[in-house]
Short mmCIF file of C-alpha atoms in Angstrom, two decimals:
data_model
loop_
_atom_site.label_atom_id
_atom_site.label_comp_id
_atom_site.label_asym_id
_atom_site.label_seq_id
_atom_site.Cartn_x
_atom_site.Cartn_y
_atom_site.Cartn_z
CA UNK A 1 16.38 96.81 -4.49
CA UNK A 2 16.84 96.85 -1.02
CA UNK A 3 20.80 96.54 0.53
CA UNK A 4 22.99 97.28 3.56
CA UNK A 5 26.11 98.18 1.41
CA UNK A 6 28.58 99.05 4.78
CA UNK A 7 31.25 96.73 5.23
CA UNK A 8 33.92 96.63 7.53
CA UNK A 9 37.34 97.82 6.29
CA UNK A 10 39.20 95.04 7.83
CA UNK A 11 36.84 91.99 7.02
CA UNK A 12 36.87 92.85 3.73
CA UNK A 13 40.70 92.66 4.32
CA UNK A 14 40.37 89.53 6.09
CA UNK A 15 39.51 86.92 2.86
CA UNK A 16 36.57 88.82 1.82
CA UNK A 17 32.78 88.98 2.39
CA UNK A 18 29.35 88.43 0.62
CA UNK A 19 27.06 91.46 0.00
CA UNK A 20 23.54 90.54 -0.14
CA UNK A 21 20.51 92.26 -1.73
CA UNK A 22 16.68 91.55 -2.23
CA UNK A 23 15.36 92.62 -5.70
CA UNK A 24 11.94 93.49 -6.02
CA UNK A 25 10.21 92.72 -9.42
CA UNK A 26 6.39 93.59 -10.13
CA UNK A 27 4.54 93.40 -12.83
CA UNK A 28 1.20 95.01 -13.81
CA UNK A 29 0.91 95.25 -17.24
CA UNK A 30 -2.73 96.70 -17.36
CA UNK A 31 -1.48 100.13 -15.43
CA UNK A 32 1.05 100.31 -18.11
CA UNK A 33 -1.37 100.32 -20.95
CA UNK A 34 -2.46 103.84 -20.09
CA UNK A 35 -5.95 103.38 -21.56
CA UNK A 36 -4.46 101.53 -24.58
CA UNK A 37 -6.00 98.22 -25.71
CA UNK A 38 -4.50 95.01 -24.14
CA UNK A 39 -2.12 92.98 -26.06
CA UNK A 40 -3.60 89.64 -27.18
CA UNK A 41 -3.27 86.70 -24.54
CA UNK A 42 -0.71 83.71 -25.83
CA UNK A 43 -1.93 80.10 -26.35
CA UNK A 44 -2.50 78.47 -23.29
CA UNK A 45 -1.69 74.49 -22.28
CA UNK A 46 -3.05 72.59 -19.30
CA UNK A 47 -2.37 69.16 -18.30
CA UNK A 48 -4.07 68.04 -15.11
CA UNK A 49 -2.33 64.88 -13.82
CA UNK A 50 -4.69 63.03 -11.17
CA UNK A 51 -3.41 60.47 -8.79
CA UNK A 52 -5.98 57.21 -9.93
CA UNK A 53 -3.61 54.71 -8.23
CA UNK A 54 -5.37 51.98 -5.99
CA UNK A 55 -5.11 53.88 -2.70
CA UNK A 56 -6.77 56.35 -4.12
CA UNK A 57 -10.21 54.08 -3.54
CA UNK A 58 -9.46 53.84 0.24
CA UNK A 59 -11.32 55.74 1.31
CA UNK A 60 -13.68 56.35 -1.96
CA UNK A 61 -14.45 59.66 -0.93
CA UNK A 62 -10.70 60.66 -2.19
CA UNK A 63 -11.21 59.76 -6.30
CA UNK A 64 -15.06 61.33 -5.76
CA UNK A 65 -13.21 64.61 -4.63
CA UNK A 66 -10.20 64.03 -7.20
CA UNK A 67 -13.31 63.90 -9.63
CA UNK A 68 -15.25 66.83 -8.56
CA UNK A 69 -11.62 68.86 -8.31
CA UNK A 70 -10.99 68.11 -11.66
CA UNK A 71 -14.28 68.98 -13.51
CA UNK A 72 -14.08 72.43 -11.21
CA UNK A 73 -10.85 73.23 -13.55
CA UNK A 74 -12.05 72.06 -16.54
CA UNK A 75 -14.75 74.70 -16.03
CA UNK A 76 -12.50 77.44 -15.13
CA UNK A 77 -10.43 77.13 -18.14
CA UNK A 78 -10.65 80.00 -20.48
CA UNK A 79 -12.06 79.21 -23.97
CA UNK A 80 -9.54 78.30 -26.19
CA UNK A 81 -7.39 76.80 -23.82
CA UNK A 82 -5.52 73.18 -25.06
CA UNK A 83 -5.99 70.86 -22.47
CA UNK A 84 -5.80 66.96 -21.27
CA UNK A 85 -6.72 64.92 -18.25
CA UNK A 86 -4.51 62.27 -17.29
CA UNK A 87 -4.74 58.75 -15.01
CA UNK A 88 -1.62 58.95 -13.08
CA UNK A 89 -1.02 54.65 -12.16
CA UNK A 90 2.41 53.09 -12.54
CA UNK A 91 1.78 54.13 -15.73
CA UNK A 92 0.21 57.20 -17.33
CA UNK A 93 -2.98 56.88 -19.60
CA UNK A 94 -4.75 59.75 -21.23
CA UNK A 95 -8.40 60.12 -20.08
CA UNK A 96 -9.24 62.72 -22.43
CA UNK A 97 -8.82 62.84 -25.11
CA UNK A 98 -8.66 59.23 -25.04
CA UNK A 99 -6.80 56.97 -27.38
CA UNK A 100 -3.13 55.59 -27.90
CA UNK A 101 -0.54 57.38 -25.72
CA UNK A 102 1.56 57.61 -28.99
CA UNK A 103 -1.31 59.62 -30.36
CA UNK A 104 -2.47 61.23 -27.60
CA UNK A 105 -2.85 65.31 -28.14
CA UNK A 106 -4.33 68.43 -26.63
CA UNK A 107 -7.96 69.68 -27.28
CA UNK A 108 -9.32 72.93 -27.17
CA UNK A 109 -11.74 74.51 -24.71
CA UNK A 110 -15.23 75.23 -25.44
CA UNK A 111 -18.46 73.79 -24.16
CA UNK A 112 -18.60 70.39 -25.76
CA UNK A 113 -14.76 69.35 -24.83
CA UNK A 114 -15.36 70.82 -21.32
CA UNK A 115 -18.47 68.53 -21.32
CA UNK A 116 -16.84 65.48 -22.82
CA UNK A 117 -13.73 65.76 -20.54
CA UNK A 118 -16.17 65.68 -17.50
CA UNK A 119 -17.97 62.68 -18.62
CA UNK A 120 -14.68 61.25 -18.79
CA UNK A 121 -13.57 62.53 -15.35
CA UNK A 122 -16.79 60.82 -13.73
CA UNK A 123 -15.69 57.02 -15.27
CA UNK A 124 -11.84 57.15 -13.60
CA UNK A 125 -11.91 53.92 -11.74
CA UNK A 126 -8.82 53.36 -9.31
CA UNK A 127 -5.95 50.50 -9.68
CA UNK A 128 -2.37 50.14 -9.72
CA UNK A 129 0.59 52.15 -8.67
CA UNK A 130 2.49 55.46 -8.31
CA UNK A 131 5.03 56.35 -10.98
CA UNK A 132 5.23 60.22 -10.88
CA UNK A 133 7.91 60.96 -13.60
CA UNK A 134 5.92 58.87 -15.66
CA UNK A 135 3.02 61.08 -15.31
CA UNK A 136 5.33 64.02 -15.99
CA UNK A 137 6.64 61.70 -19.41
CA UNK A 138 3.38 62.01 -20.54
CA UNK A 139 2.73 65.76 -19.66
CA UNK A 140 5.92 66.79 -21.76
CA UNK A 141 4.84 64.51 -24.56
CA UNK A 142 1.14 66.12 -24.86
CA UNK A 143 3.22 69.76 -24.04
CA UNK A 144 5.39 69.04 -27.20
CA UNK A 145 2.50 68.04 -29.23
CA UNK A 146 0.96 71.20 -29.24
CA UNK A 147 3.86 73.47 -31.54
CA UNK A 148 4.57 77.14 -31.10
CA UNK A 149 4.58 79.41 -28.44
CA UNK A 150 2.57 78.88 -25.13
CA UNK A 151 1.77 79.17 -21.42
CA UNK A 152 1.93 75.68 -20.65
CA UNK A 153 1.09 74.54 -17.10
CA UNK A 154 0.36 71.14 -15.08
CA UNK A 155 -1.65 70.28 -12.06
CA UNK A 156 -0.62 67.10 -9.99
CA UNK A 157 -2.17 65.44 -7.51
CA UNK A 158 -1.05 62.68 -5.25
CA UNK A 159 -2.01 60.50 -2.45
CA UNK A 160 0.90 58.48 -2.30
CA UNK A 161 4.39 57.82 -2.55
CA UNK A 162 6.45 57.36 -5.38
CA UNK A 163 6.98 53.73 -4.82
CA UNK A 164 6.66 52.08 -8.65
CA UNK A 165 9.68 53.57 -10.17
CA UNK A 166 13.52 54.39 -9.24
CA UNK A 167 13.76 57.64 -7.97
CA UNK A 168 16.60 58.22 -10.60
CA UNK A 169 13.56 58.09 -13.27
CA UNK A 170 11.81 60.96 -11.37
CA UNK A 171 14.80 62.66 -11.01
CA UNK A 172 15.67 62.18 -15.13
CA UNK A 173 12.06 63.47 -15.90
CA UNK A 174 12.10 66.36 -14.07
CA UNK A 175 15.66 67.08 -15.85
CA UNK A 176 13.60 66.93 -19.19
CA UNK A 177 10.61 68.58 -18.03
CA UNK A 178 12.22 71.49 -16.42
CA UNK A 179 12.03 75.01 -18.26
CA UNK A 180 8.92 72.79 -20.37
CA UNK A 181 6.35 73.48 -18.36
CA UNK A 182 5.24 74.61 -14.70
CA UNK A 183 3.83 72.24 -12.34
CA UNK A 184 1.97 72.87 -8.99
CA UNK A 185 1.59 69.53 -6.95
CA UNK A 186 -0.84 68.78 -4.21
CA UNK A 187 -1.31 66.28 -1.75
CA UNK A 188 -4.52 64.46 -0.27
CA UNK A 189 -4.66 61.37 2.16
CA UNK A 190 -1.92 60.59 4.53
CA UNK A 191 0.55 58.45 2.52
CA UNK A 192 2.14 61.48 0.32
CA UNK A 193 5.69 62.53 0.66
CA UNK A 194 6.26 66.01 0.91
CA UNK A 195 9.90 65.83 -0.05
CA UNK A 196 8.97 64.22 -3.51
CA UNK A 197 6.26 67.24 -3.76
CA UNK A 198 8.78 69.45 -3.10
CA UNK A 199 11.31 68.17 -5.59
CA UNK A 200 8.46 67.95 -8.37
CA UNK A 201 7.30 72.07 -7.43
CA UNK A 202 11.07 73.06 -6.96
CA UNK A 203 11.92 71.85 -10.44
CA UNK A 204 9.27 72.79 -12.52
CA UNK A 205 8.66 76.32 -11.27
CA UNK A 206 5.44 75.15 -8.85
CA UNK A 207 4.24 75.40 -5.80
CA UNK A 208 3.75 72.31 -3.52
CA UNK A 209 1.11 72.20 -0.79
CA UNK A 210 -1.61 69.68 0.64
CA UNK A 211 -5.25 69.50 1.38
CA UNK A 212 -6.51 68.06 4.06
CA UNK A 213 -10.32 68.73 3.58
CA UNK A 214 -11.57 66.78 0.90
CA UNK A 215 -14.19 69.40 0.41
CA UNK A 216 -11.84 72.03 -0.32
CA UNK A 217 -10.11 70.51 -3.08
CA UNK A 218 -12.13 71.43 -5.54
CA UNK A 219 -11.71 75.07 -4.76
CA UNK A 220 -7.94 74.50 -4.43
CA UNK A 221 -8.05 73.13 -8.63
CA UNK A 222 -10.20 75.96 -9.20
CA UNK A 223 -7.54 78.99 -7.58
CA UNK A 224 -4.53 77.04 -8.82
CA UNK A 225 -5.88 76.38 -12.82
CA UNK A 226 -7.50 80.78 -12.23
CA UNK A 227 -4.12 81.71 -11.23
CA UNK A 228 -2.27 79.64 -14.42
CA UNK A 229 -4.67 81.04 -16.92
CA UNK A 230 -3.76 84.88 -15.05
CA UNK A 231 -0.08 84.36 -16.23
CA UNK A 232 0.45 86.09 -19.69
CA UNK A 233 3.83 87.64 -20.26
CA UNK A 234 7.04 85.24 -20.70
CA UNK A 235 10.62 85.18 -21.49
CA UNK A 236 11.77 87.78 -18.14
CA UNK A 237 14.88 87.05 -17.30
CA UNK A 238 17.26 88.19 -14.38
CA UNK A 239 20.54 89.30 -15.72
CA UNK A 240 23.47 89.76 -12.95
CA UNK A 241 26.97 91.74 -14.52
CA UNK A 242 29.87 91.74 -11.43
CA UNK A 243 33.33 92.96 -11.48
CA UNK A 244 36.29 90.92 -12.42
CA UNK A 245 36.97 89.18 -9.08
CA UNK A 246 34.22 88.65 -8.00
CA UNK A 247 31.43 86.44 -8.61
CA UNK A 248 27.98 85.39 -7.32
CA UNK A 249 27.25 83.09 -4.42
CA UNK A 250 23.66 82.94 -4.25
CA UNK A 251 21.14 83.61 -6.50
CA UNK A 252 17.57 82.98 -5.39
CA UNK A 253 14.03 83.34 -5.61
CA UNK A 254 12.65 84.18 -2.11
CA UNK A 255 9.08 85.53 -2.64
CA UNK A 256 6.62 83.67 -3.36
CA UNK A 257 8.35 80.62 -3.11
CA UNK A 258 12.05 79.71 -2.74
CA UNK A 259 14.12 78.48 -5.63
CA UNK A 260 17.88 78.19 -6.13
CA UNK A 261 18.60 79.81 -9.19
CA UNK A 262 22.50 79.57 -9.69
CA UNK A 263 22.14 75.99 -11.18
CA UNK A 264 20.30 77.35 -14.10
CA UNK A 265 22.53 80.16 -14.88
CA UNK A 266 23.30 80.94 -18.75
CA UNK A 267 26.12 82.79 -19.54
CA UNK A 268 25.44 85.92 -21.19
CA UNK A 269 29.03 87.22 -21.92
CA UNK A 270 31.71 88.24 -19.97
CA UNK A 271 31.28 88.58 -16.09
CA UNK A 272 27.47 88.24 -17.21
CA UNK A 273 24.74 85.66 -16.17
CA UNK A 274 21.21 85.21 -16.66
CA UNK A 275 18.43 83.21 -14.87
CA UNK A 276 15.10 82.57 -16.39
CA UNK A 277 11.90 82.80 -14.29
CA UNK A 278 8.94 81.53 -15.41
CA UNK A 279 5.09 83.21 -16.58
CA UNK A 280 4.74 86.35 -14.85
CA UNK A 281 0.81 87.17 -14.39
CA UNK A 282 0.07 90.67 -12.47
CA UNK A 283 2.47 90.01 -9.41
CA UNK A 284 5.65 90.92 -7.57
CA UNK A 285 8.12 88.21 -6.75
CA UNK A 286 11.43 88.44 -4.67
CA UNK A 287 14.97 87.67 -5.27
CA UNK A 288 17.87 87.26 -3.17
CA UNK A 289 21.42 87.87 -4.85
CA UNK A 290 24.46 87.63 -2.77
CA UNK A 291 28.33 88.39 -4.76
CA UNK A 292 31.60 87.74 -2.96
CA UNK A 293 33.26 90.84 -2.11
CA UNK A 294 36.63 91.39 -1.00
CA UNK A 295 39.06 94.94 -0.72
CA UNK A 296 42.19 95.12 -2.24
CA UNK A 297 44.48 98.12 -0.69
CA UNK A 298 44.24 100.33 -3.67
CA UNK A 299 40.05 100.51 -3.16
CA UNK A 300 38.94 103.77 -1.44
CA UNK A 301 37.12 103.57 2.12
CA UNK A 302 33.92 105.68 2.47
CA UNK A 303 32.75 105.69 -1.02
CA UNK A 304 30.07 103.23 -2.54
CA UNK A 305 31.77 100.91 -5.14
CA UNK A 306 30.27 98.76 -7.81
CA UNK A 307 30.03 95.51 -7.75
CA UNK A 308 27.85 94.16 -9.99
CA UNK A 309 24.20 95.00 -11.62
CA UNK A 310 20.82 93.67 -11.64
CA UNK A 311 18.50 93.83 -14.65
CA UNK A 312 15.32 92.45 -15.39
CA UNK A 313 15.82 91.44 -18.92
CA UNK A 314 12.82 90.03 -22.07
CA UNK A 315 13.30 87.62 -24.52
CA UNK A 316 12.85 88.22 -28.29
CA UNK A 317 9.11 87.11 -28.95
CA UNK A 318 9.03 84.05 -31.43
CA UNK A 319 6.16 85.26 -32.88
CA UNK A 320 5.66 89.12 -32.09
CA UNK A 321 2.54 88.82 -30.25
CA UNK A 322 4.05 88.69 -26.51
CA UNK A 323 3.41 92.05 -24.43
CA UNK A 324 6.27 94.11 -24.10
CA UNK A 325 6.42 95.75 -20.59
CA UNK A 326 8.23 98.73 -19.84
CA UNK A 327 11.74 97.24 -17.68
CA UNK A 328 13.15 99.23 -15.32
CA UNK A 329 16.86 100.50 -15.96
CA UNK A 330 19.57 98.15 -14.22
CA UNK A 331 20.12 98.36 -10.08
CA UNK A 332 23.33 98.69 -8.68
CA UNK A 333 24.89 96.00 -5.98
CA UNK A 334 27.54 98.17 -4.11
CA UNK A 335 29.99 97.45 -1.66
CA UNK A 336 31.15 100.84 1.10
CA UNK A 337 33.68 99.86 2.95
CA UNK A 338 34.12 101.85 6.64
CA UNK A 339 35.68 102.10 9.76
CA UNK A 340 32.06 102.63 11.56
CA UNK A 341 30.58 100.24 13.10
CA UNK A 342 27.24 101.91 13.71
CA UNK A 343 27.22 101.46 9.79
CA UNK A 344 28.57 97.73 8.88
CA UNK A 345 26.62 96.52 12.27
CA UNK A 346 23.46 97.53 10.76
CA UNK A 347 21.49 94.81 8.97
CA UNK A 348 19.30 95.27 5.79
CA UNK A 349 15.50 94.26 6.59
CA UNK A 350 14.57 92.50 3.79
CA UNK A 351 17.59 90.15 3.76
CA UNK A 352 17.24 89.70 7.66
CA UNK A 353 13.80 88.93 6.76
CA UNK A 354 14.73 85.58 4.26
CA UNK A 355 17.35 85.01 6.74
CA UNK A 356 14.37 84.29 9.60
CA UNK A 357 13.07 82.17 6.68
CA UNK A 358 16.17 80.12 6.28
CA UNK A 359 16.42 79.48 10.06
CA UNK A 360 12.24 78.35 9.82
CA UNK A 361 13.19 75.73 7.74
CA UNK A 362 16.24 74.56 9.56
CA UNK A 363 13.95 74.35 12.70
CA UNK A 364 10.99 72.01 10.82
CA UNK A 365 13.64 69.87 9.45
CA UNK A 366 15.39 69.38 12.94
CA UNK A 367 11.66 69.23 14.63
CA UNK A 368 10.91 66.42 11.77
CA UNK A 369 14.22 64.69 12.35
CA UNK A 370 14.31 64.93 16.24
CA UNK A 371 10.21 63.55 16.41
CA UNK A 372 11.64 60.42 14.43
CA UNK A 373 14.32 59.55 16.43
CA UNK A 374 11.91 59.78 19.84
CA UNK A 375 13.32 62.66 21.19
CA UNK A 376 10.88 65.23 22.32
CA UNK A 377 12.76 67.64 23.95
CA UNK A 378 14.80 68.19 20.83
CA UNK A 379 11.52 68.19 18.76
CA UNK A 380 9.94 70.73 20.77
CA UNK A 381 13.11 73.08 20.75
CA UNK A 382 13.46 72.85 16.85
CA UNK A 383 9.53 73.76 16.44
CA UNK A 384 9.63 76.32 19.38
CA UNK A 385 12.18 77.76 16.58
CA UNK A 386 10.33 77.58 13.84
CA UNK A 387 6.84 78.98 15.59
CA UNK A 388 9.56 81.96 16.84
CA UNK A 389 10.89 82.65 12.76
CA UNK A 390 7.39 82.32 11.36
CA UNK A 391 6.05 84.92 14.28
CA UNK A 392 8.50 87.53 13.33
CA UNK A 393 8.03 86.95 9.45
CA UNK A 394 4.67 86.97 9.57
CA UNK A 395 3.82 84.20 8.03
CA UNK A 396 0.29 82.85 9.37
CA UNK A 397 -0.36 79.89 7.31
CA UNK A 398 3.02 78.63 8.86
CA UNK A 399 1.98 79.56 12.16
CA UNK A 400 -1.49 77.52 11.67
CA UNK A 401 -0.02 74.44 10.27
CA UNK A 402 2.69 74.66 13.14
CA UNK A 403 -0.36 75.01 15.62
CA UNK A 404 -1.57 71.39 14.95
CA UNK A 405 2.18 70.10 15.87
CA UNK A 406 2.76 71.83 18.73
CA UNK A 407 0.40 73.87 21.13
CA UNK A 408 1.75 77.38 20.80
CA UNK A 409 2.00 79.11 24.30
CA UNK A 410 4.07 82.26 23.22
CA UNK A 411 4.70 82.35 19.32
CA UNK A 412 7.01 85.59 19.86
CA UNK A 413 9.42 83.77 22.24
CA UNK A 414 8.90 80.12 20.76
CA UNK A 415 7.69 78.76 23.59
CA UNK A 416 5.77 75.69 22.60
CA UNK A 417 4.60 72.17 24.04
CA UNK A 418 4.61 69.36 21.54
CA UNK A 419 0.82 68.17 20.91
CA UNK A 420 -0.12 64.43 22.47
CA UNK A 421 -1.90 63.24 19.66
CA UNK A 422 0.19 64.55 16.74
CA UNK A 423 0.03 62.81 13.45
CA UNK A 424 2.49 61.88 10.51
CA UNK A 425 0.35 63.72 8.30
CA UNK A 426 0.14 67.18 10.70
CA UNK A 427 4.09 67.38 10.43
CA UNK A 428 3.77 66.44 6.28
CA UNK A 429 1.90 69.49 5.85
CA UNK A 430 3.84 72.27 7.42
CA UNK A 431 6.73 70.72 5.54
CA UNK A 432 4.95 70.93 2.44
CA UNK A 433 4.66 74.55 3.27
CA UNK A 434 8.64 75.03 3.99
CA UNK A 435 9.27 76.61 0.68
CA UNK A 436 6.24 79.28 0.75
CA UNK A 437 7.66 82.61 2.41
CA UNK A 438 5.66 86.02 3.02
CA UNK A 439 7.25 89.58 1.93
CA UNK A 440 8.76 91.88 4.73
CA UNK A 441 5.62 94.00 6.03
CA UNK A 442 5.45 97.74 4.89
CA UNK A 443 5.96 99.80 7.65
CA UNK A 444 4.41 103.19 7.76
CA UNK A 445 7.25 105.94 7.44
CA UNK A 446 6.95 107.98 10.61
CA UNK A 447 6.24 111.68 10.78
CA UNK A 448 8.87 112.68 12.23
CA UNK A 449 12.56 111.60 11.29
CA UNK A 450 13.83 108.63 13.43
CA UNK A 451 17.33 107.25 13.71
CA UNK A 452 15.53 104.00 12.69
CA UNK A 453 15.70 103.57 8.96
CA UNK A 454 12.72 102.25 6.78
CA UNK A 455 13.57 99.40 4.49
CA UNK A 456 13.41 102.07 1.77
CA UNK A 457 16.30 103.78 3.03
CA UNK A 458 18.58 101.09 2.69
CA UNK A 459 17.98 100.95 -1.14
CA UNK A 460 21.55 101.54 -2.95
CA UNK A 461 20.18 104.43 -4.57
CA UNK A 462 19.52 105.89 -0.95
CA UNK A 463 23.27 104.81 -0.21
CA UNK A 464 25.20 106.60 -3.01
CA UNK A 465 27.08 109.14 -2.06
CA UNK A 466 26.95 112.50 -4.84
CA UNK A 467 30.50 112.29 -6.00
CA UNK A 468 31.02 108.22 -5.98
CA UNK A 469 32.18 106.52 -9.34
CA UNK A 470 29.65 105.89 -12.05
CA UNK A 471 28.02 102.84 -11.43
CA UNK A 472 28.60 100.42 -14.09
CA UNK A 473 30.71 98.16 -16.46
CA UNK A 474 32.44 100.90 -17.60
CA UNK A 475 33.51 102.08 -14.42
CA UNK A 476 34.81 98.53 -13.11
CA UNK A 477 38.58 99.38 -13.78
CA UNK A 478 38.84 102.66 -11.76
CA UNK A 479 36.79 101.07 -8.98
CA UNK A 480 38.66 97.87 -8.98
#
């Protein structure tokens, strides 16, 4: 966990403050097993749900990629894998296996349903409309078809907008599908909205991005279905314990994708919350907690205080088979309130590091917002902003979707010049990208001590002094 814990004595006075911290949380399972065998791999789902709609035959070569795309990830599917194709129109129709939607189910991998599924893949014809959550309607049904515990992931492609149903009915859907399943959702063609993508990835655990090469798709279906069937181990969850009076303000997922977390809290007991996160495969993701802090006269100044812990937290297997990795023991979030300012001036790198992320986002929204409304000067400040975060994050595919809006003179200073011949669909895919973030860079530690810390050293554990408080529930009344 990595935190600035200083606080001024006399904010925290003044109404209060937040203290932020990043959590770290990796998992590699295999360099656990020390030699041992590897625990069986659960029962897998996929659903891929392809855009057939009418626009998708204008121009042809979109459904002969959607095509090819899709029998790449039947292929790549890992025997024994339950499985459907889909025909996204203002309606959703199973393509295989085919028969009544009422009846529709889930088939298992092996090399005749891999070969029947692409025979089916090559007849898709396109017609009709765009009714995403009615895709996703079907994707839950086939889901809940298939009992017992599972991995169960979908793949959506669009080309178009959601223009044949309300969006309350996508919104309702993705209610009901949420904690179901995991979706990724891609765009091709020009007429996609990347705010519905968005909404579709935010909600169901997924990541939403776009493809602009035809050719590339298929590769794309092949990573994205390779990287569902990596996922094995389920049911982590992130618990958070604070101190009476005080309470979280932000819980998030930063890394690799940003997610508010707080509207999915559980209650776990008292002054205790949970969040669940979804299939973990051999990866580290990032988390950004923030708890309101505030000093009452009674707390001591120079000493690190608790204020609340951080656990990573399993599930009860429903059926015993599940791997069981070894969690770490519960982090501290602390609070030190002081009189230097050296100290509470100092900002933690990983949380200034989100923060450029925040302010990236900000700036592509404006840019968007500001290119709509004719005004180019605005525009070209808002991107210049977002080039300038993206530079200092070090986040290149960013930076190279940025560099077909604007012409990038000097990323490090945002100094950019909006392009003459920019597109609808240019801007549409860095914004599909706005939720995609890069981790803070290691730095090498240098060999000789510096007054600069490393982002190590701003760990809590690095913080504590010898003779604080133990850190914990038990502690809360003495520290309160």
């Amino acid at each position: 966990m990595s935190q600035q814990p200083y606080v001024s004595v006399d904010r925290g006075a003044e109404g209060g403050t937040r203290m932020c911290a990043v959590v770290t949380v990796t998992v590699d399972l295999g360099a656990e097993q020390d030699g041992a065998p590897p625990p069986s791999s659960p029962a897998r789902a996929e659903v891929l749900l392809l855009d057939c709609s009418a626009s998708m035959g204008y121009p042809r070569e979109k459904l002969w990629a959607a095509q090819d795309a899709a029998a790449e990830a039947v292929r790549a599917l890992p025997d024994g894998t339950y499985f459907a194709i889909v025909a996204g129109r203002h309606t959703a129709e199973p393509v295989y296996p085919r028969g009544p939607r009422q009846s529709a189910s889930l088939v298992r991998a092996d090399a005749t349903t891999r070969k029947e599924a692409q025979d089916a893949i090559e007849r898709l014809v396109p017609g009709g409309g765009t009714a995403i959550g009615s895709w996703l309607e079907l994707a839950r049904e086939l889901f809940g078809r298939r009992p017992g515990p599972a991995i169960r992931h979908a793949l959506l492609l669009s080309d178009g907008r959601n223009e044949h149903e309300q969006p309350d009915a996508l919104a309702a859907e993705l209610t009901a599908c949420a904690g179901r399943f995991t979706c990724d959702a891609i765009g091709i063609g020009e007429d996609w909205d990347p705010d519905e993508l968005q909404l579709v990835a935010d909600r169901l655990d997924g990541r939403a991005d776009a493809v602009r090469d035809l050719d590339a798709l298929p590769g794309e279906f092949r990573s994205v279905t390779a990287e569902s069937a990596g996922r094995y181990l389920t049911g982590l969850r992130l618990r958070l314990t604070h101190r009476p009076g005080s309470a979280p303000l932000t819980v998030q997922q930063v890394h690799p994708t940003r997610r508010d977390l707080l509207p999915e809290r559980v209650t776990a007991g008292e002054r205790c919350l949970e969040f669940r996160t979804p299939p973990w495969g051999d990866e580290t993701r990032e988390y950004l907690v923030c708890v309101a802090a505030s000093r009452t006269p009674q707390e001591p100044v120079d000493r690190a205080l608790w204020l609340a812990d951080l656990k990573v937290v399993q599930e009860p297997s429903q059926d015993g088979a599940a791997p069981s990795p070894r969690l770490p023991p519960a982090r501290p979030l602390l609070v030190h309130w002081t009189r230097h300012r050296d100290l509470y001036s100092a900002y933690d790198p990983k949380v200034a590091h989100y923060a450029h992320h925040d302010a990236l986002v900000r700036g592509l929204e404006e840019g968007r917002a500001a290119q709509r409304a004719g005004d180019e000067p605005r525009a070209r400040a808002a991107w210049g902003e977002a080039v300038r975060r993206a530079h200092a994050m070090g986040n290149e595919p960013m930076l190279q979707r940025l560099g077909d809006v604007v012409r990038i003179i000097d990323a490090a200073a945002g100094e950019v010049e909006v392009r003459p011949d920019i597109r609808p669909l240019d801007i549409k895919s860095a914004m599909v990208l706005r939720a995609h973030s890069t981790m803070l860079p290691q730095r090498r530690k240098p060999r000789r001590e510096s007054r600069d810390p490393e982002p190590q050293a701003t760990e809590p554990q690095a913080t504590e002094p010898q003779d604080r408080e133990p850190q914990g529930p038990e502690s809360q009344d003495r520290e309160s």
